[in-house]
Every structure is written in structure tokens, then in C-alpha cells.
Amino acid sequence: MDQIICTVDVVLLTLKEDQLMVALLKRNREPYKNVLALPGGYIHAEDMDARDAALRVLKDKTGIDTPYLEQLATFSGPARDPRGWSVSIAYYALVSIDVIEKSGHPDVALKSVDQPLNLPFDHKTIVDTAVARLRSKSQYSSLPCYLAGENFTLPQLQRVYEVLMGESLNKVSFRRKMTEMDMLEPVEGAFTSTGAHRPAQLYQLKPEFRRQLTLLERGL
């Protein structure tokens, strides 16, 4: 019997100019050589688990350490890879755009998830699944905070939620929900200028929430 191919694929998502973007790389080997695809690779025997493999692959291929990585789903079957029967354990990761820009990786291409994506294997299905998961969980969790950057104002964070959820949010209601989640802390002495308006306080995730989610009993 032919050996089953076992890999991990990572959907790395970020926000740029109010658009949700996915990070892609040109494949350096067949099949689909030079075609944009998700960062992915084989699971190695020395990996502690699939998550460890996903973190390794993401770091090796993009130079990025992500603060948030969540297992998405398992994709498998004889038709998804022309080389044979394969299993991919897919993850999705969230980073702010400045993390990708600071990584300086020349081969990372950012593409809008709202535009047609012609991807190899079943990577389009994997991306669509990750985007649906993110947008659903944005309604009741702190997940969007990982796209906002290390420090952010409350209006900036609200805009991230609005982009992901595709709707405007009431300012008072949004801030009440942020208070309920109790996940933010002001950055002492840090403010940002907002033009003619008074300086705005900068916030950050509390340390205990920087690698795990906090959830609301009811959505925003």
C-alpha cells in the first residue's frame, strides 16, 4: 500500500486597510510549483504534536511566531493531492499587519479573502473554513484582538470587530462588552493623537489573555 501523506497547513490571517487578508507563498516544488498556496509542510517524527509542527512550518516558511494558533479541521482523501491519499491537519493563525511587515519575508503574498482565490489542492476550502470560523467567533470572543496589534485604541479595536462581522456596532454597547470580558488593560502613559480630537488611551490584552480566548455569554 502506498504511504499516506500527512501534513499541516496554516491559514495566516491579517487585516490590511480594512480588508481581511490571507498569507500565501509560492510552492518551490511540484506539484503546483510556483503556484501560490498556504504555508504547509510534512509532520516530522520529532514534532511533539501537530500543533508543534504547524508552529515550526509557519516559522520556517514565513519567519513569523504567532501569538494565536487554533486547530481548524482535518482535510483528507485520495483526491486532494495528486501524489496520493493525504491528510492535512489545518490550523489558522492571527497576526496584526505590522507583524507580517516586520518579518520582512520577501515571498509572503497577501491576498484578500473576499476576492477570487485560485489555490491548489483544497486550500480554497481550507481558507473559506478558517474565515467562516473567525467571523463566527468574532461575535462572542476576544479573537479579533489578535488582529489589532500589540497596542490599540478602543475605536481601532471596534473597527476590527466591525470589519470581521460586516456590520456597524454601537459604541456604548461595544465598550460594555469589552468591560464584561475584562481582557484589556490601559498601557500606562500611552496615548495616540487623533488629529483635532483629544488623545486616545492605548490598550493591550492582559497577559493572561495573550495566548487564549475569552468568551462572552452573549454575542456583541
mmCIF file of C-alpha atoms in Angstrom:
data_model
loop_
_atom_site.group_PDB
_atom_site.id
_atom_site.type_symbol
_atom_site.label_atom_id
_atom_site.label_comp_id
_atom_site.label_asym_id
_atom_site.label_seq_id
_atom_site.Cartn_x
_atom_site.Cartn_y
_atom_site.Cartn_z
ATOM 1 C CA MET A 1 0.000 0.000 0.000
ATOM 2 C CA ASP A 2 1.280 3.480 -0.823
ATOM 3 C CA GLN A 3 2.308 5.657 2.104
ATOM 4 C CA ILE A 4 -0.282 8.216 3.229
ATOM 5 C CA ILE A 5 0.865 11.837 3.022
ATOM 6 C CA CYS A 6 0.470 13.632 6.369
ATOM 7 C CA THR A 7 0.917 17.391 6.512
ATOM 8 C CA VAL A 8 -0.099 20.567 8.304
ATOM 9 C CA ASP A 9 -1.374 23.711 6.575
ATOM 10 C CA VAL A 10 -1.702 27.124 8.192
ATOM 11 C CA VAL A 11 -4.181 29.856 7.257
ATOM 12 C CA LEU A 12 -2.374 33.007 8.397
ATOM 13 C CA LEU A 13 -4.866 35.892 8.506
ATOM 14 C CA THR A 14 -4.331 39.609 8.974
ATOM 15 C CA LEU A 15 -6.127 42.907 8.399
ATOM 16 C CA LYS A 16 -4.820 45.470 5.941
ATOM 17 C CA GLU A 17 -6.726 48.640 5.045
ATOM 18 C CA ASP A 18 -9.975 47.196 6.413
ATOM 19 C CA GLN A 19 -9.632 44.021 4.372
ATOM 20 C CA LEU A 20 -9.141 40.523 5.733
ATOM 21 C CA MET A 21 -6.080 39.041 4.040
ATOM 22 C CA VAL A 22 -4.535 35.574 3.874
ATOM 23 C CA ALA A 23 -0.781 34.993 3.589
ATOM 24 C CA LEU A 24 0.309 32.790 0.702
ATOM 25 C CA LEU A 25 3.643 31.507 -0.580
ATOM 26 C CA LYS A 26 4.771 30.238 -3.982
ATOM 27 C CA ARG A 27 5.419 26.495 -3.835
ATOM 28 C CA ASN A 28 9.050 25.653 -4.532
ATOM 29 C CA ARG A 29 8.402 22.107 -5.770
ATOM 30 C CA GLU A 30 5.934 20.001 -7.681
ATOM 31 C CA PRO A 31 3.042 19.511 -7.675
ATOM 32 C CA TYR A 32 1.936 23.077 -8.425
ATOM 33 C CA LYS A 33 5.459 24.518 -8.433
ATOM 34 C CA ASN A 34 5.472 28.369 -8.388
ATOM 35 C CA VAL A 35 1.752 28.485 -7.585
ATOM 36 C CA LEU A 36 0.572 30.470 -4.540
ATOM 37 C CA ALA A 37 -0.566 28.200 -1.701
ATOM 38 C CA LEU A 38 -0.955 28.106 2.052
ATOM 39 C CA PRO A 39 2.203 27.687 4.139
ATOM 40 C CA GLY A 40 2.359 23.967 4.812
ATOM 41 C CA GLY A 41 4.655 21.017 5.226
ATOM 42 C CA TYR A 42 5.139 17.466 6.373
ATOM 43 C CA ILE A 43 4.780 16.479 10.009
ATOM 44 C CA HIS A 44 8.158 15.298 11.341
ATOM 45 C CA ALA A 45 8.743 12.481 13.777
ATOM 46 C CA GLU A 46 10.464 14.900 16.157
ATOM 47 C CA ASP A 47 7.434 17.224 16.344
ATOM 48 C CA MET A 48 5.725 16.992 19.719
ATOM 49 C CA ASP A 49 2.282 17.099 18.079
ATOM 50 C CA ALA A 50 0.512 18.547 15.043
ATOM 51 C CA ARG A 51 0.344 21.999 16.638
ATOM 52 C CA ASP A 52 4.101 21.961 17.172
ATOM 53 C CA ALA A 53 4.509 21.021 13.520
ATOM 54 C CA ALA A 54 2.264 23.899 12.432
ATOM 55 C CA LEU A 55 4.237 26.399 14.501
ATOM 56 C CA ARG A 56 7.501 25.069 13.053
ATOM 57 C CA VAL A 57 6.253 25.214 9.474
ATOM 58 C CA LEU A 58 4.907 28.743 9.903
ATOM 59 C CA LYS A 59 8.167 29.972 11.420
ATOM 60 C CA ASP A 60 10.341 28.239 8.823
ATOM 61 C CA LYS A 61 8.354 29.456 5.835
ATOM 62 C CA THR A 62 7.285 32.963 6.889
ATOM 63 C CA GLY A 63 9.585 33.895 9.777
ATOM 64 C CA ILE A 64 6.540 34.578 11.970
ATOM 65 C CA ASP A 65 5.815 33.496 15.530
ATOM 66 C CA THR A 66 2.082 33.847 16.037
ATOM 67 C CA PRO A 67 0.505 34.642 19.417
ATOM 68 C CA TYR A 68 -2.625 32.721 18.465
ATOM 69 C CA LEU A 69 -2.920 29.401 16.639
ATOM 70 C CA GLU A 70 -6.069 27.275 16.647
ATOM 71 C CA GLN A 71 -6.724 23.894 15.101
ATOM 72 C CA LEU A 72 -9.310 24.291 12.367
ATOM 73 C CA ALA A 73 -10.182 20.887 10.910
ATOM 74 C CA THR A 74 -8.762 17.784 9.268
ATOM 75 C CA PHE A 75 -8.964 17.522 5.484
ATOM 76 C CA SER A 76 -8.348 14.130 3.935
ATOM 77 C CA GLY A 77 -8.991 11.866 0.987
ATOM 78 C CA PRO A 78 -7.482 10.336 -2.152
ATOM 79 C CA ALA A 79 -8.354 13.251 -4.457
ATOM 80 C CA ARG A 80 -6.995 16.308 -2.631
ATOM 81 C CA ASP A 81 -3.325 15.711 -3.587
ATOM 82 C CA PRO A 82 -2.148 14.352 -6.960
ATOM 83 C CA ARG A 83 0.660 12.473 -5.189
ATOM 84 C CA GLY A 84 -1.789 10.170 -3.415
ATOM 85 C CA TRP A 85 -4.029 9.701 -0.373
ATOM 86 C CA SER A 86 -3.335 12.562 2.029
ATOM 87 C CA VAL A 87 -4.296 14.025 5.395
ATOM 88 C CA SER A 88 -3.838 17.695 6.284
ATOM 89 C CA ILE A 89 -4.391 18.969 9.812
ATOM 90 C CA ALA A 90 -5.223 22.620 9.228
ATOM 91 C CA TYR A 91 -4.724 25.499 11.644
ATOM 92 C CA TYR A 92 -5.435 29.183 11.453
ATOM 93 C CA ALA A 93 -3.292 31.931 12.935
ATOM 94 C CA LEU A 94 -3.958 35.617 13.507
ATOM 95 C CA VAL A 95 -1.415 38.439 13.482
ATOM 96 C CA SER A 96 -1.535 42.187 13.009
ATOM 97 C CA ILE A 97 -0.228 43.555 9.719
ATOM 98 C CA ASP A 98 2.822 45.083 11.415
ATOM 99 C CA VAL A 99 3.989 41.588 12.435
ATOM 100 C CA ILE A 100 3.977 40.469 8.810
ATOM 101 C CA GLU A 101 5.672 43.667 7.647
ATOM 102 C CA LYS A 102 8.343 43.429 10.357
ATOM 103 C CA SER A 103 9.091 39.808 9.449
ATOM 104 C CA GLY A 104 10.435 41.113 6.166
ATOM 105 C CA HIS A 105 9.837 37.824 4.378
ATOM 106 C CA PRO A 106 10.082 38.668 0.659
ATOM 107 C CA ASP A 107 7.982 35.745 -0.557
ATOM 108 C CA VAL A 108 4.827 36.276 1.512
ATOM 109 C CA ALA A 109 1.937 37.453 -0.667
ATOM 110 C CA LEU A 110 -1.197 38.881 0.951
ATOM 111 C CA LYS A 111 -4.486 38.274 -0.847
ATOM 112 C CA SER A 112 -7.976 39.430 0.130
ATOM 113 C CA VAL A 113 -10.210 36.568 1.210
ATOM 114 C CA ASP A 114 -13.124 38.394 -0.410
ATOM 115 C CA GLN A 115 -11.557 38.177 -3.870
ATOM 116 C CA PRO A 116 -11.457 35.022 -6.035
ATOM 117 C CA LEU A 117 -8.592 32.771 -4.925
ATOM 118 C CA ASN A 118 -7.302 30.138 -7.338
ATOM 119 C CA LEU A 119 -5.386 27.870 -4.982
ATOM 120 C CA PRO A 120 -4.004 24.328 -5.381
ATOM 121 C CA PHE A 121 -5.112 21.203 -3.540
ATOM 122 C CA ASP A 122 -8.164 22.052 -1.406
ATOM 123 C CA HIS A 123 -6.584 25.196 0.021
ATOM 124 C CA LYS A 124 -9.507 27.391 -1.052
ATOM 125 C CA THR A 125 -11.833 25.218 1.040
ATOM 126 C CA ILE A 126 -9.417 25.446 3.978
ATOM 127 C CA VAL A 127 -9.268 29.260 3.704
ATOM 128 C CA ASP A 128 -13.060 29.525 3.469
ATOM 129 C CA THR A 129 -13.437 27.321 6.554
ATOM 130 C CA ALA A 130 -10.974 29.453 8.539
ATOM 131 C CA VAL A 131 -12.654 32.714 7.540
ATOM 132 C CA ALA A 132 -16.085 31.375 8.498
ATOM 133 C CA ARG A 133 -14.726 30.237 11.867
ATOM 134 C CA LEU A 134 -13.102 33.620 12.542
ATOM 135 C CA ARG A 135 -16.174 35.639 11.591
ATOM 136 C CA SER A 136 -18.463 33.429 13.661
ATOM 137 C CA LYS A 137 -16.275 33.550 16.770
ATOM 138 C CA SER A 138 -15.769 37.311 16.412
ATOM 139 C CA GLN A 139 -19.350 37.781 17.591
ATOM 140 C CA TYR A 140 -18.672 36.456 21.081
ATOM 141 C CA SER A 141 -14.923 36.297 21.744
ATOM 142 C CA SER A 142 -11.681 38.226 22.032
ATOM 143 C CA LEU A 143 -10.364 36.629 18.827
ATOM 144 C CA PRO A 144 -10.320 39.894 16.774
ATOM 145 C CA CYS A 145 -7.890 41.432 19.279
ATOM 146 C CA TYR A 146 -5.054 39.403 17.753
ATOM 147 C CA LEU A 147 -5.514 41.369 14.530
ATOM 148 C CA ALA A 148 -5.421 44.764 16.236
ATOM 149 C CA GLY A 149 -1.726 44.851 17.104
ATOM 150 C CA GLU A 150 0.082 44.989 20.422
ATOM 151 C CA ASN A 151 -1.435 48.354 21.395
ATOM 152 C CA PHE A 152 -4.674 49.856 20.135
ATOM 153 C CA THR A 153 -7.372 52.364 20.977
ATOM 154 C CA LEU A 154 -10.934 51.253 21.647
ATOM 155 C CA PRO A 155 -12.183 52.833 18.382
ATOM 156 C CA GLN A 156 -9.487 50.947 16.487
ATOM 157 C CA LEU A 157 -10.488 47.683 18.145
ATOM 158 C CA GLN A 158 -14.165 48.342 17.451
ATOM 159 C CA ARG A 159 -13.321 48.833 13.775
ATOM 160 C CA VAL A 160 -11.595 45.432 13.687
ATOM 161 C CA TYR A 161 -14.735 43.794 15.078
ATOM 162 C CA GLU A 162 -16.894 45.670 12.567
ATOM 163 C CA VAL A 163 -14.789 44.594 9.592
ATOM 164 C CA LEU A 164 -14.899 40.948 10.637
ATOM 165 C CA MET A 165 -18.599 40.959 11.463
ATOM 166 C CA GLY A 166 -19.587 43.042 8.443
ATOM 167 C CA GLU A 167 -21.731 45.490 10.395
ATOM 168 C CA SER A 168 -21.527 48.669 12.457
ATOM 169 C CA LEU A 169 -21.544 48.327 16.240
ATOM 170 C CA ASN A 170 -22.958 50.659 18.830
ATOM 171 C CA LYS A 171 -20.098 52.373 20.643
ATOM 172 C CA VAL A 172 -21.670 52.156 24.127
ATOM 173 C CA SER A 173 -22.692 48.529 23.684
ATOM 174 C CA PHE A 174 -19.260 47.572 22.343
ATOM 175 C CA ARG A 175 -17.432 49.145 25.269
ATOM 176 C CA ARG A 176 -19.788 47.482 27.732
ATOM 177 C CA LYS A 177 -18.998 44.098 26.189
ATOM 178 C CA MET A 178 -15.259 44.801 26.383
ATOM 179 C CA THR A 179 -15.702 45.600 30.079
ATOM 180 C CA GLU A 180 -17.615 42.338 30.583
ATOM 181 C CA MET A 181 -14.813 40.323 29.028
ATOM 182 C CA ASP A 182 -12.283 42.081 31.312
ATOM 183 C CA MET A 183 -9.438 41.271 28.960
ATOM 184 C CA LEU A 184 -7.985 44.729 28.298
ATOM 185 C CA GLU A 185 -5.719 46.963 30.338
ATOM 186 C CA PRO A 186 -4.620 50.537 29.572
ATOM 187 C CA VAL A 187 -0.994 50.994 28.595
ATOM 188 C CA GLU A 188 0.228 53.324 31.306
ATOM 189 C CA GLY A 189 1.032 56.790 29.949
ATOM 190 C CA ALA A 190 0.429 55.739 26.336
ATOM 191 C CA PHE A 191 -1.877 57.808 24.172
ATOM 192 C CA THR A 192 -2.278 58.372 20.462
ATOM 193 C CA SER A 193 -3.082 61.610 18.716
ATOM 194 C CA THR A 194 -6.313 61.600 16.721
ATOM 195 C CA GLY A 195 -5.955 64.883 14.867
ATOM 196 C CA ALA A 196 -8.267 67.586 16.178
ATOM 197 C CA HIS A 197 -9.639 65.314 18.895
ATOM 198 C CA ARG A 198 -8.239 64.700 22.356
ATOM 199 C CA PRO A 199 -5.527 61.997 22.616
ATOM 200 C CA ALA A 200 -6.921 58.468 22.911
ATOM 201 C CA GLN A 201 -5.809 55.932 25.515
ATOM 202 C CA LEU A 202 -3.935 52.916 24.191
ATOM 203 C CA TYR A 203 -4.888 49.459 25.466
ATOM 204 C CA GLN A 204 -3.398 45.989 25.324
ATOM 205 C CA LEU A 205 -4.524 42.478 26.142
ATOM 206 C CA LYS A 206 -3.894 41.474 29.738
ATOM 207 C CA PRO A 207 -1.010 38.960 29.941
ATOM 208 C CA GLU A 208 -3.276 36.036 30.811
ATOM 209 C CA PHE A 209 -5.286 36.555 27.598
ATOM 210 C CA ARG A 210 -2.439 36.953 25.123
ATOM 211 C CA ARG A 211 -2.463 33.281 24.089
ATOM 212 C CA GLN A 212 -6.008 32.234 24.932
ATOM 213 C CA LEU A 213 -9.510 33.435 24.218
ATOM 214 C CA THR A 214 -12.064 34.983 26.491
ATOM 215 C CA LEU A 215 -15.713 34.442 25.598
ATOM 216 C CA LEU A 216 -18.970 36.280 26.051
ATOM 217 C CA GLU A 217 -22.135 34.543 27.192
ATOM 218 C CA ARG A 218 -23.978 36.541 24.548
ATOM 219 C CA GLY A 219 -22.671 37.918 21.287
ATOM 220 C CA LEU A 220 -21.982 41.568 20.500
#
